[in-house]
Amino acid sequence: MCENYERRSLRGQDFSGLDLTRSNFQNCDLTGANFTGTTLIGADFSGAILRVTNFQGANLSHARMIRVDCCFADFSQATLRHANLCESNFSHAQFQEANLGGSALCETTFYQAILSDAWIRGANFFQADLRHAVFIGADLKGAKLEGADLTRSNFAEATLERVNLSFACLESATLRSANLQNAYLREANLKGTDLRDARMYEANFRRALLDEANLACAFLAGADFKNARLSRANLTSAELQGAYLKLANLQEAILDRANLRRAKLYGANLYRASLIGTILENANLCFVQLSRAKLHKAILEGAELEGADGFKVEMAGACLSRANLNTAKLWGADLTDTVMRGADFSNANLSRADLSRSMMRGANFTGATLNGAKLVAAIATRSSLNDSTFHEADLTEIKLNRAYLSGASFENAILTNAQLSGAAMLRTHFKDASLRGARLNRTYLSYSDFTAAMLNNANLLASTLVGVTWQSAIVQQVRFGGNQGLSNSQRRFLEQHGASFRTEPVDRALLPTIEVLDGLQSDLSDRLSDLDDACEKLRKTVTKLKISCEMLTRQGRFDRLNGIQKQIERIEQVCDRVATDSETYQSKIFALTELEIDQSFDQSDIIIELLDGIQANNLQLHQLTREAFEQIRRNNLGDEDSIIDLEERSNEIDLNVDSIQDND
């Protein structure tokens, strides 16, 4: 029934249960009026005063309530679907279990309003004032809250799936256990917000402010935090698998026991952040700031940390197996008891770092700087440390058996009781180093420099010593024997300074006793096995590069295809050549045991030739592998379409509310 009450004073009137469809209440004073259970479909209340008015259970679908004063009004269980409530004041109003689906609430004030368990899907709260409002258990799926002020509002257990909260202010708000899956919060202010246990899969937080926010145990898999600020945020035990945190600011953030497997943190700032026990397996941490961060017992297996800045980072007990730390800056880092099998530290700076008791088997430290570092009791068997520097480093009791140390410098280093049996140390520098009690038996030390080195009680049995410099070396009780390449004059010098020669060099009668040839063949075979492994690893990158080519083709990025295809051709050519060289090396190694050995025969030239060839091929394979993975990483970083970005799909947020089922 359509009635016209325009501009009347109807304070305290009782309209309960009436049918007032499309009635006109414009500019009326309805303070304290009663509309309980009233049908007001399409009614117009624009400009009316509705303070303390009771609309419980009323039907206000499609009603117009523009610029009305509804302070302390009660809309509990009322229906306001597709109503227009713009620019109105609903401060302290009650909307428990109300239905506001698809309503227009632009620039409306809901200060301290109660909307618990309300159904508000697809509503438009553009620039609305929702400070201290309560939305506990409310369903706002697909709602628009762009630029809205939700300071200290409460959305605990609310459904905010695919909600648009860009530029909104949620400072100190409560969203505990809320559902924000695919929500859009670009440049939103969530400082100090409580998001514990919230479900935010693939949500967009680009450039959002989350300083001091609490995201403990939150579900953030695939979420986008590019350029977001999360200083001092709490992300303890958060699920961030595959999250996109490129250039995010996480200074002093707490990420203990969080799951960041395959997350992208390229260039992120983690200064003084806590990542104790955090899972970062296969994560991208290239060029991140990790200075003074805590990563005790963190899992970084297969992670990319190229160029990372880890000044005094604490990583004791962490797992870095197969991680890439090429050119990383880890000055003064705590890497005690870490596991870094097969990790790549090539050209990294680990000066003053502590790697004591770390497991470094098969790791690559080529060209790394470890001046003043501590590697006490570390295990680095079969690792590559070619051209690295260890000036004044402490390597007491380190295990470097069959390691690659050619061109390395150990000036003034401490290698007391170090185990270097079978190591390849061509042109290695030990000037002023302490090798007291070191085991250097069956090592390849040709052209190395032991000037003024301390070698008391060291073991150099069966070592290859072509062109070694012994000037001023201290060799009391050093054991020699079965050595190749040691000249008579050098032997006399060593004997005069207290060295002990138990066997004659290359004495055929004694070779079986000290098993020189067997040892040489075993050592060289191990190095050849390392070469084959490196070749196989490089071949696997070809598959990944071909996948990158397919991705670039789909994206139409043809400008990069030609370069990658040439890179693939080069890798395949090198792998084929190395496979041929490997067969040649194997034949030469086998031939060593077949040669007739006499007093005048010296195998050192053959051994050095084999070592140099295998090492040169190994270095080339490692370099090509790094280049391939760098290309793959660049392609993945450029694949912005693979990152969930609701900015490109913001139009989808405008849902057809009538098509949404209540049980959706």
XYZ file of C-alpha atoms in Angstrom:
664
model
C 0.000 0.000 0.000
C 1.592 3.256 -1.108
C 1.277 6.166 1.332
C 2.710 9.678 1.279
C 4.028 10.905 4.640
C 6.519 13.441 3.302
C 7.826 15.959 5.867
C 5.505 14.788 8.646
C 6.461 14.314 12.272
C 5.749 10.692 13.068
C 7.798 10.307 16.223
C 6.995 7.115 18.109
C 4.319 6.000 15.598
C 3.611 2.259 15.291
C 3.703 0.910 11.703
C 4.440 -2.682 12.670
C 3.129 -5.389 10.336
C 1.767 -2.956 7.721
C 2.306 -3.116 3.973
C 3.821 0.254 3.059
C 5.369 -0.749 -0.253
C 6.765 2.264 -2.163
C 5.532 4.679 0.526
C 7.093 8.134 0.776
C 8.736 9.086 4.102
C 11.087 11.756 2.754
C 12.291 14.251 5.355
C 10.006 12.755 8.025
C 10.826 12.710 11.732
C 10.381 9.051 12.657
C 12.387 9.069 15.865
C 11.450 6.018 17.948
C 8.907 4.785 15.372
C 8.134 1.060 15.158
C 8.371 -0.724 11.768
C 8.720 -4.253 13.135
C 7.820 -6.763 10.405
C 6.644 -3.967 8.089
C 6.806 -4.359 4.306
C 8.620 -1.294 2.962
C 9.765 -2.528 -0.454
C 10.830 0.457 -2.561
C 9.930 2.930 0.217
C 11.713 6.307 0.230
C 13.163 7.578 3.546
C 15.612 10.078 2.048
C 16.451 12.889 4.445
C 14.375 11.356 7.253
C 15.277 11.227 10.953
C 15.169 7.588 12.063
C 17.012 7.693 15.359
C 16.186 4.766 17.687
C 13.675 3.538 15.093
C 12.831 -0.179 15.121
C 12.972 -2.011 11.776
C 13.338 -5.551 13.133
C 12.310 -8.102 10.506
C 11.163 -5.363 8.127
C 11.482 -5.751 4.358
C 13.275 -2.720 2.925
C 14.404 -4.241 -0.370
C 15.154 -1.547 -2.969
C 14.314 1.142 -0.392
C 15.916 4.612 -0.600
C 17.477 5.874 2.624
C 19.834 8.522 1.299
C 21.269 10.958 3.859
C 19.098 9.651 6.694
C 19.935 9.757 10.417
C 19.544 6.205 11.753
C 21.682 6.411 14.869
C 20.819 3.625 17.330
C 18.194 2.241 14.934
C 17.494 -1.505 14.969
C 17.542 -3.395 11.643
C 18.022 -6.868 13.123
C 16.903 -9.594 10.695
C 15.639 -6.905 8.319
C 15.929 -7.281 4.545
C 17.626 -4.391 2.721
C 18.642 -6.116 -0.526
C 19.667 -3.628 -3.199
C 18.673 -0.733 -0.942
C 20.304 2.674 -1.369
C 21.764 3.801 1.981
C 24.381 6.233 0.682
C 25.659 9.144 2.792
C 23.520 8.100 5.758
C 24.427 7.828 9.439
C 23.922 4.381 11.012
C 26.180 4.923 14.029
C 25.441 2.432 16.825
C 22.723 0.818 14.680
C 21.881 -2.900 14.945
C 22.005 -5.105 11.816
C 22.335 -8.593 13.330
C 21.412 -11.231 10.752
C 20.179 -8.502 8.396
C 20.277 -8.971 4.616
C 22.055 -6.101 2.829
C 23.061 -8.022 -0.290
C 23.871 -5.717 -3.203
C 23.058 -2.549 -1.234
C 24.672 0.801 -1.961
C 26.335 2.181 1.189
C 28.796 4.660 -0.285
C 30.142 7.232 2.178
C 27.756 5.903 4.822
C 28.692 5.989 8.525
C 28.460 2.771 10.534
C 30.468 3.905 13.555
C 30.178 1.188 16.240
C 27.317 -0.427 14.307
C 26.618 -4.122 14.879
C 26.385 -6.239 11.698
C 27.145 -9.666 13.161
C 26.041 -12.620 11.005
C 24.633 -10.191 8.423
C 24.435 -11.192 4.742
C 26.141 -8.354 2.846
C 27.358 -9.989 -0.360
C 28.131 -7.623 -3.201
C 27.356 -4.492 -1.132
C 29.162 -1.260 -1.969
C 30.806 0.462 1.035
C 32.939 2.862 -1.034
C 34.635 5.307 1.379
C 32.219 4.324 4.143
C 32.998 5.017 7.812
C 33.013 1.628 9.535
C 35.182 2.458 12.517
C 34.655 0.127 15.482
C 31.874 -1.658 13.555
C 31.245 -5.332 14.358
C 30.961 -7.802 11.452
C 31.535 -11.039 13.380
C 30.439 -13.973 11.210
C 29.084 -11.647 8.518
C 29.163 -12.671 4.834
C 30.601 -9.908 2.636
C 31.662 -12.025 -0.326
C 32.360 -9.790 -3.304
C 31.627 -6.579 -1.385
C 33.365 -3.324 -2.320
C 35.042 -1.421 0.500
C 37.477 0.712 -1.479
C 38.799 3.573 0.617
C 36.567 2.614 3.553
C 37.660 3.381 7.115
C 37.488 0.175 9.142
C 39.763 1.232 11.993
C 39.344 -1.117 14.965
C 36.430 -2.881 13.281
C 35.796 -6.554 14.050
C 35.508 -9.070 11.181
C 36.284 -12.201 13.203
C 35.174 -15.334 11.313
C 33.603 -13.150 8.622
C 33.538 -14.133 4.936
C 35.406 -11.550 2.867
C 36.157 -13.702 -0.138
C 36.959 -11.628 -3.243
C 36.250 -8.413 -1.340
C 37.778 -5.198 -2.683
C 39.523 -3.404 0.201
C 41.997 -1.403 -1.848
C 43.089 1.809 -0.112
C 40.925 0.871 2.870
C 42.065 1.561 6.444
C 41.891 -1.498 8.683
C 44.344 -0.266 11.295
C 44.070 -2.317 14.502
C 41.061 -4.158 13.067
C 40.254 -7.768 13.987
C 39.956 -10.291 11.157
C 40.798 -13.397 13.116
C 39.734 -16.604 11.338
C 38.148 -14.505 8.569
C 38.000 -15.760 4.976
C 39.767 -13.325 2.616
C 40.480 -15.739 -0.203
C 41.214 -13.831 -3.420
C 40.541 -10.561 -1.593
C 41.981 -7.359 -3.079
C 43.785 -5.192 -0.497
C 46.128 -3.183 -2.670
C 47.639 -0.258 -0.701
C 45.319 -0.972 2.229
C 46.353 0.039 5.748
C 46.400 -3.026 8.003
C 48.832 -1.747 10.601
C 48.432 -3.657 13.827
C 45.564 -5.714 12.381
C 44.754 -9.114 13.885
C 44.694 -11.666 11.047
C 45.448 -14.782 13.059
C 44.181 -17.995 11.460
C 42.678 -15.974 8.599
C 42.310 -17.704 5.213
C 43.846 -15.447 2.583
C 44.760 -17.759 -0.287
C 45.849 -15.775 -3.344
C 44.858 -12.458 -1.751
C 46.431 -9.287 -3.149
C 48.342 -7.140 -0.630
C 50.485 -5.172 -3.105
C 51.907 -2.037 -1.483
C 49.732 -2.701 1.548
C 50.836 -1.548 5.013
C 50.929 -4.454 7.464
C 53.438 -3.155 10.008
C 52.998 -4.897 13.365
C 50.090 -6.937 11.980
C 49.450 -10.342 13.523
C 49.246 -13.034 10.835
C 50.186 -15.991 13.030
C 48.926 -19.293 11.596
C 47.324 -17.419 8.679
C 46.769 -19.236 5.371
C 48.477 -17.126 2.689
C 49.415 -19.617 -0.015
C 49.813 -17.807 -3.335
C 49.180 -14.385 -1.770
C 50.730 -11.330 -3.434
C 52.743 -9.040 -1.128
C 54.841 -7.252 -3.739
C 56.232 -4.000 -2.258
C 54.138 -4.548 0.873
C 55.340 -3.362 4.284
C 55.354 -5.991 7.028
C 57.829 -4.518 9.504
C 57.596 -6.243 12.884
C 54.637 -8.278 11.613
C 53.978 -11.642 13.244
C 53.805 -14.461 10.684
C 54.589 -17.315 13.050
C 53.554 -20.661 11.542
C 51.871 -18.876 8.610
C 51.286 -20.853 5.404
C 52.947 -18.860 2.606
C 53.640 -21.535 0.006
C 54.216 -19.920 -3.354
C 53.529 -16.437 -1.968
C 54.856 -13.453 -3.933
C 56.898 -11.182 -1.648
C 59.123 -9.452 -4.173
C 60.630 -6.270 -2.681
C 58.479 -6.657 0.436
C 59.698 -4.992 3.646
C 59.836 -7.593 6.426
C 62.239 -5.826 8.784
C 62.156 -7.405 12.244
C 59.184 -9.547 11.188
C 58.629 -12.887 12.938
C 58.302 -15.810 10.537
C 59.265 -18.620 12.898
C 58.107 -22.028 11.648
C 56.320 -20.395 8.709
C 56.018 -22.320 5.444
C 57.498 -20.358 2.523
C 58.150 -23.269 0.213
C 58.584 -21.972 -3.373
C 57.820 -18.423 -2.207
C 59.288 -15.532 -4.210
C 61.110 -13.031 -1.969
C 63.334 -11.470 -4.626
C 64.884 -8.274 -3.211
C 62.842 -8.463 0.012
C 64.094 -6.787 3.188
C 64.418 -9.258 6.071
C 66.757 -7.192 8.232
C 66.731 -8.588 11.790
C 63.772 -10.812 10.872
C 63.256 -14.061 12.758
C 62.869 -17.184 10.602
C 63.695 -19.854 13.165
C 62.676 -23.276 11.873
C 61.112 -21.672 8.794
C 60.613 -23.733 5.627
C 62.120 -21.926 2.617
C 62.633 -24.940 0.406
C 63.091 -23.932 -3.254
C 62.208 -20.326 -2.351
C 63.599 -17.398 -4.342
C 65.614 -15.162 -2.000
C 67.877 -13.579 -4.599
C 69.299 -10.226 -3.500
C 67.347 -10.240 -0.227
C 68.531 -8.270 2.791
C 69.219 -10.806 5.563
C 71.572 -8.806 7.761
C 71.353 -9.935 11.396
C 68.338 -12.111 10.589
C 67.808 -15.321 12.570
C 67.399 -18.503 10.539
C 68.339 -21.133 13.111
C 67.368 -24.589 11.848
C 65.614 -23.073 8.834
C 65.143 -25.307 5.783
C 66.529 -23.648 2.651
C 67.119 -26.740 0.549
C 67.266 -25.785 -3.115
C 66.637 -22.113 -2.306
C 67.973 -19.308 -4.517
C 69.997 -16.781 -2.481
C 72.170 -15.332 -5.210
C 73.505 -11.913 -4.221
C 71.822 -12.056 -0.798
C 73.209 -9.727 1.883
C 73.564 -11.738 5.073
C 75.858 -9.604 7.233
C 76.078 -11.437 10.572
C 73.044 -13.543 9.712
C 72.426 -16.404 12.162
C 71.860 -19.708 10.358
C 73.121 -22.237 12.898
C 71.731 -25.690 12.218
C 70.055 -24.613 8.974
C 69.753 -26.840 5.904
C 71.228 -25.276 2.754
C 71.610 -28.406 0.659
C 71.574 -27.598 -3.076
C 70.941 -23.928 -2.283
C 72.416 -21.271 -4.573
C 74.339 -18.569 -2.685
C 76.433 -17.408 -5.618
C 77.962 -13.960 -4.858
C 76.127 -13.834 -1.513
C 77.554 -11.516 1.159
C 77.741 -13.468 4.409
C 80.361 -11.520 6.343
C 80.436 -12.656 9.975
C 77.541 -15.096 9.412
C 76.870 -17.887 11.893
C 76.713 -21.083 9.834
C 77.713 -23.523 12.560
C 76.309 -27.037 12.272
C 74.640 -26.206 8.947
C 74.041 -28.772 6.225
C 75.067 -27.462 2.815
C 75.581 -30.558 0.699
C 75.888 -29.581 -2.934
C 75.267 -25.891 -2.185
C 76.759 -23.221 -4.451
C 78.764 -20.524 -2.630
C 80.848 -19.568 -5.662
C 82.257 -16.036 -5.411
C 80.461 -15.546 -2.086
C 81.997 -13.464 0.705
C 82.131 -15.437 3.955
C 84.852 -13.435 5.677
C 84.761 -13.877 9.469
C 81.884 -16.340 9.067
C 81.679 -19.346 11.376
C 81.162 -22.637 9.533
C 82.380 -24.888 12.330
C 81.039 -28.439 12.230
C 79.091 -27.678 9.068
C 78.461 -30.417 6.507
C 79.779 -29.096 3.178
C 80.225 -32.301 1.216
C 80.143 -31.622 -2.512
C 79.554 -27.879 -2.025
C 80.939 -25.330 -4.491
C 83.024 -22.506 -2.988
C 84.907 -21.626 -6.177
C 86.276 -18.085 -5.931
C 84.744 -17.582 -2.482
C 86.327 -15.339 0.150
C 86.645 -16.923 3.594
C 89.275 -14.690 5.156
C 89.256 -14.999 8.928
C 86.482 -17.592 8.761
C 86.145 -20.515 11.180
C 85.728 -23.979 9.692
C 86.715 -26.019 12.734
C 85.791 -29.699 12.314
C 83.789 -28.910 9.166
C 83.249 -31.718 6.657
C 84.001 -30.555 3.110
C 84.940 -33.792 1.371
C 84.823 -33.643 -2.421
C 83.810 -29.992 -2.281
C 85.126 -27.425 -4.760
C 87.142 -24.564 -3.285
C 89.215 -23.653 -6.322
C 90.577 -20.080 -6.324
C 89.049 -19.363 -2.905
C 90.889 -17.419 -0.192
C 91.278 -18.487 3.457
C 93.665 -15.857 4.792
C 93.964 -16.194 8.582
C 91.086 -18.674 8.580
C 90.826 -21.422 11.201
C 90.397 -24.831 9.559
C 91.460 -26.962 12.516
C 90.494 -30.613 12.021
C 88.545 -29.841 8.860
C 87.915 -32.737 6.485
C 88.824 -31.827 2.910
C 89.465 -35.317 1.585
C 89.436 -35.388 -2.208
C 88.390 -31.738 -2.319
C 89.281 -29.352 -5.150
C 91.552 -26.591 -3.845
C 93.593 -25.580 -6.884
C 94.543 -21.919 -6.857
C 93.253 -21.483 -3.302
C 95.163 -19.324 -0.830
C 95.656 -20.337 2.818
C 98.087 -17.625 3.853
C 98.432 -17.483 7.659
C 95.594 -20.004 7.942
C 95.403 -22.693 10.630
C 94.993 -26.215 9.268
C 96.130 -28.129 12.347
C 95.186 -31.816 12.012
C 93.297 -31.039 8.811
C 92.484 -34.013 6.601
C 93.300 -33.326 2.936
C 93.996 -36.845 1.688
C 93.494 -37.120 -2.041
C 92.777 -33.397 -2.474
C 93.673 -31.617 -5.721
C 95.711 -28.545 -4.775
C 97.563 -27.446 -7.877
C 99.171 -24.009 -7.445
C 97.737 -23.620 -3.936
C 99.299 -21.121 -1.538
C 100.138 -22.054 2.065
C 102.488 -19.197 2.882
C 102.901 -18.856 6.673
C 100.094 -21.375 7.185
C 100.050 -23.861 10.055
C 99.566 -27.456 8.897
C 100.787 -29.157 12.044
C 99.683 -32.794 11.975
C 97.771 -32.327 8.702
C 97.117 -35.347 6.507
C 98.240 -34.513 2.971
C 98.870 -38.053 1.780
C 98.049 -38.816 -1.841
C 97.378 -35.130 -2.544
C 98.191 -33.305 -5.769
C 100.314 -30.342 -4.658
C 102.210 -29.528 -7.853
C 103.446 -25.926 -8.047
C 102.022 -25.138 -4.609
C 103.757 -22.718 -2.232
C 104.677 -23.735 1.345
C 106.920 -20.747 2.037
C 107.421 -20.377 5.823
C 104.601 -22.863 6.441
C 104.519 -24.975 9.613
C 104.132 -28.667 8.670
C 105.424 -30.432 11.782
C 104.188 -34.043 11.973
C 102.243 -33.682 8.718
C 101.738 -36.669 6.404
C 102.674 -36.231 2.718
C 103.091 -39.870 1.756
C 102.475 -40.580 -1.939
C 101.736 -36.906 -2.747
C 102.581 -35.367 -6.119
C 105.047 -32.532 -5.457
C 106.151 -31.180 -8.851
C 107.535 -27.636 -8.590
C 106.558 -27.169 -4.924
C 108.190 -24.249 -3.073
C 109.575 -25.182 0.387
C 111.474 -21.999 1.231
C 111.760 -21.527 5.016
C 109.141 -24.253 5.595
C 109.218 -26.006 8.985
C 109.088 -29.738 8.284
C 110.080 -31.426 11.547
C 108.884 -35.063 11.556
C 106.979 -34.577 8.295
C 106.504 -37.959 6.625
C 107.434 -38.246 2.944
C 107.603 -41.303 0.720
C 106.384 -42.534 -2.631
C 106.269 -38.913 -3.821
C 106.367 -37.999 -7.475
C 108.011 -34.843 -8.780
C 110.285 -34.294 -5.753
C 113.805 -33.439 -6.902
C 116.930 -34.724 -5.169
C 117.874 -31.226 -4.051
C 114.455 -30.675 -2.521
C 114.694 -34.020 -0.753
C 118.074 -33.131 0.722
C 116.715 -29.771 1.909
C 113.735 -31.445 3.565
C 115.863 -34.134 5.217
C 118.235 -31.487 6.576
C 115.270 -29.743 8.203
C 113.952 -32.818 9.973
C 111.676 -34.459 7.395
C 111.329 -38.235 7.439
C 111.561 -40.313 4.253
C 110.379 -43.856 4.875
C 110.324 -45.077 1.274
C 112.084 -44.264 -1.944
C 110.039 -42.285 -4.459
C 108.523 -44.452 -7.213
C 110.250 -47.578 -5.895
C 108.408 -50.425 -7.659
C 109.067 -52.821 -4.809
C 107.374 -50.500 -2.334
C 104.486 -49.233 -4.489
C 102.192 -52.156 -3.652
C 102.869 -51.570 0.036
C 101.719 -47.961 0.065
C 99.208 -48.591 -2.739
C 100.084 -45.418 -4.590
C 98.677 -46.414 -7.955
C 95.461 -47.751 -6.480
C 94.989 -44.487 -4.614
C 95.710 -42.385 -7.684
C 93.275 -44.337 -9.796
C 90.562 -44.108 -7.113
C 91.052 -40.353 -6.681
C 90.975 -39.620 -10.380
C 87.960 -41.891 -10.877
C 86.087 -39.934 -8.172
C 86.864 -36.685 -9.953
C 85.678 -38.173 -13.214
C 82.457 -39.228 -11.455
C 82.004 -35.617 -10.269
C 82.428 -34.483 -13.878
C 79.757 -36.912 -15.086
C 77.370 -35.733 -12.329
C 77.921 -32.086 -13.325
C 77.230 -32.969 -16.968
C 74.002 -34.775 -16.050
C 72.865 -31.800 -13.943
C 73.498 -29.451 -16.865
C 71.509 -31.675 -19.227
C 68.524 -31.440 -16.854
C 68.558 -27.646 -17.179
C 67.910 -28.061 -20.919
C 64.480 -29.516 -20.110
C 63.682 -26.522 -17.894
C 64.897 -24.088 -20.552
C 62.626 -25.749 -23.120
C 59.692 -25.309 -20.732
C 60.653 -21.620 -20.480
C 60.592 -21.413 -24.287
C 57.057 -22.829 -24.363
C 55.966 -20.302 -21.708
C 57.529 -17.384 -23.606
C 55.851 -18.544 -26.823
C 52.424 -18.567 -25.130
C 53.074 -15.061 -23.794
C 54.270 -13.785 -27.162
C 57.671 -12.771 -25.797
C 59.538 -13.814 -28.925
C 62.371 -11.321 -28.341
C 63.890 -13.659 -25.731
C 63.316 -16.960 -27.512
C 66.275 -16.737 -29.899
C 68.815 -16.236 -27.093
C 67.492 -19.173 -25.056
C 67.471 -21.497 -28.065
C 71.128 -20.622 -28.763
C 71.898 -21.275 -25.097
C 70.291 -24.736 -25.349
C 72.345 -25.564 -28.467
C 75.557 -24.484 -26.736
C 74.801 -26.586 -23.641
C 74.084 -29.689 -25.726
C 77.324 -29.223 -27.683
C 79.394 -28.815 -24.499
C 77.752 -31.850 -22.854
C 78.496 -33.995 -25.912
C 82.135 -32.843 -25.930
C 82.548 -33.458 -22.190
C 81.091 -36.961 -22.592
C 83.771 -37.682 -25.231
C 86.500 -36.187 -23.003
C 85.248 -38.289 -20.085
C 85.794 -41.485 -22.076
C 89.324 -40.319 -22.967
C 90.103 -39.531 -19.317
C 88.794 -42.931 -18.242
C 91.112 -44.640 -20.707
C 94.118 -42.676 -19.451
C 93.297 -43.433 -15.813
C 93.084 -47.127 -16.614
C 96.360 -46.928 -18.543
C 98.191 -45.625 -15.461
C 98.063 -49.087 -13.878
C 99.231 -50.755 -17.094
C 102.384 -48.672 -17.530
C 105.772 -50.232 -16.858
C 107.276 -48.243 -13.993
C 111.000 -47.976 -13.421
C 113.263 -45.694 -11.407
C 113.435 -43.111 -14.190
C 109.699 -42.981 -14.938
C 107.558 -40.198 -13.470
C 103.766 -40.173 -13.920
C 103.310 -36.622 -12.582
C 102.882 -35.048 -16.033
C 100.051 -37.445 -16.904
C 98.367 -36.908 -13.535
C 98.576 -33.092 -13.783
C 97.267 -33.210 -17.356
C 94.295 -35.311 -16.237
C 93.558 -33.104 -13.230
C 93.769 -29.886 -15.255
C 91.499 -31.299 -17.969
C 88.869 -32.628 -15.588
C 88.937 -29.428 -13.527
C 88.621 -27.152 -16.582
C 85.609 -29.107 -17.804
C 84.048 -29.083 -14.336
C 84.393 -25.315 -14.072
C 82.825 -24.806 -17.514
C 79.892 -27.075 -16.647
C 79.270 -25.261 -13.347
C 79.390 -21.898 -15.129
C 76.901 -23.013 -17.796
C 74.614 -24.450 -15.104
C 74.611 -21.131 -13.234
C 73.852 -19.245 -16.453
C 71.004 -21.642 -17.269
C 69.400 -21.311 -13.838
C 69.799 -17.531 -14.012
C 67.949 -17.532 -17.341
C 65.193 -19.720 -15.878
C 64.913 -17.425 -12.864
C 64.641 -14.316 -15.056
C 61.913 -15.945 -17.124
C 59.950 -16.915 -14.014
C 60.290 -13.426 -12.528
C 59.016 -11.961 -15.751
C 55.980 -14.218 -15.752
C 53.724 -11.753 -13.962
C 50.655 -13.515 -15.355
C 51.426 -16.508 -13.160
C 51.050 -14.360 -10.054
C 47.537 -13.925 -8.683
C 46.810 -10.251 -9.194
C 43.187 -9.269 -8.635
C 43.894 -5.804 -9.983
C 43.549 -7.283 -13.458
C 40.269 -8.951 -12.448
C 38.732 -6.236 -10.284
C 35.670 -6.049 -12.513
C 34.797 -9.610 -11.522
C 34.221 -8.411 -7.955
C 30.956 -6.760 -9.070
C 28.847 -9.852 -8.486
C 25.257 -10.510 -9.391
C 23.960 -10.880 -5.841
C 20.708 -12.527 -6.872
C 22.692 -15.390 -8.442
C 24.511 -16.185 -5.200
C 23.085 -18.966 -3.098
C 23.024 -18.598 0.659
C 24.920 -21.833 1.072
C 27.598 -20.886 -1.465
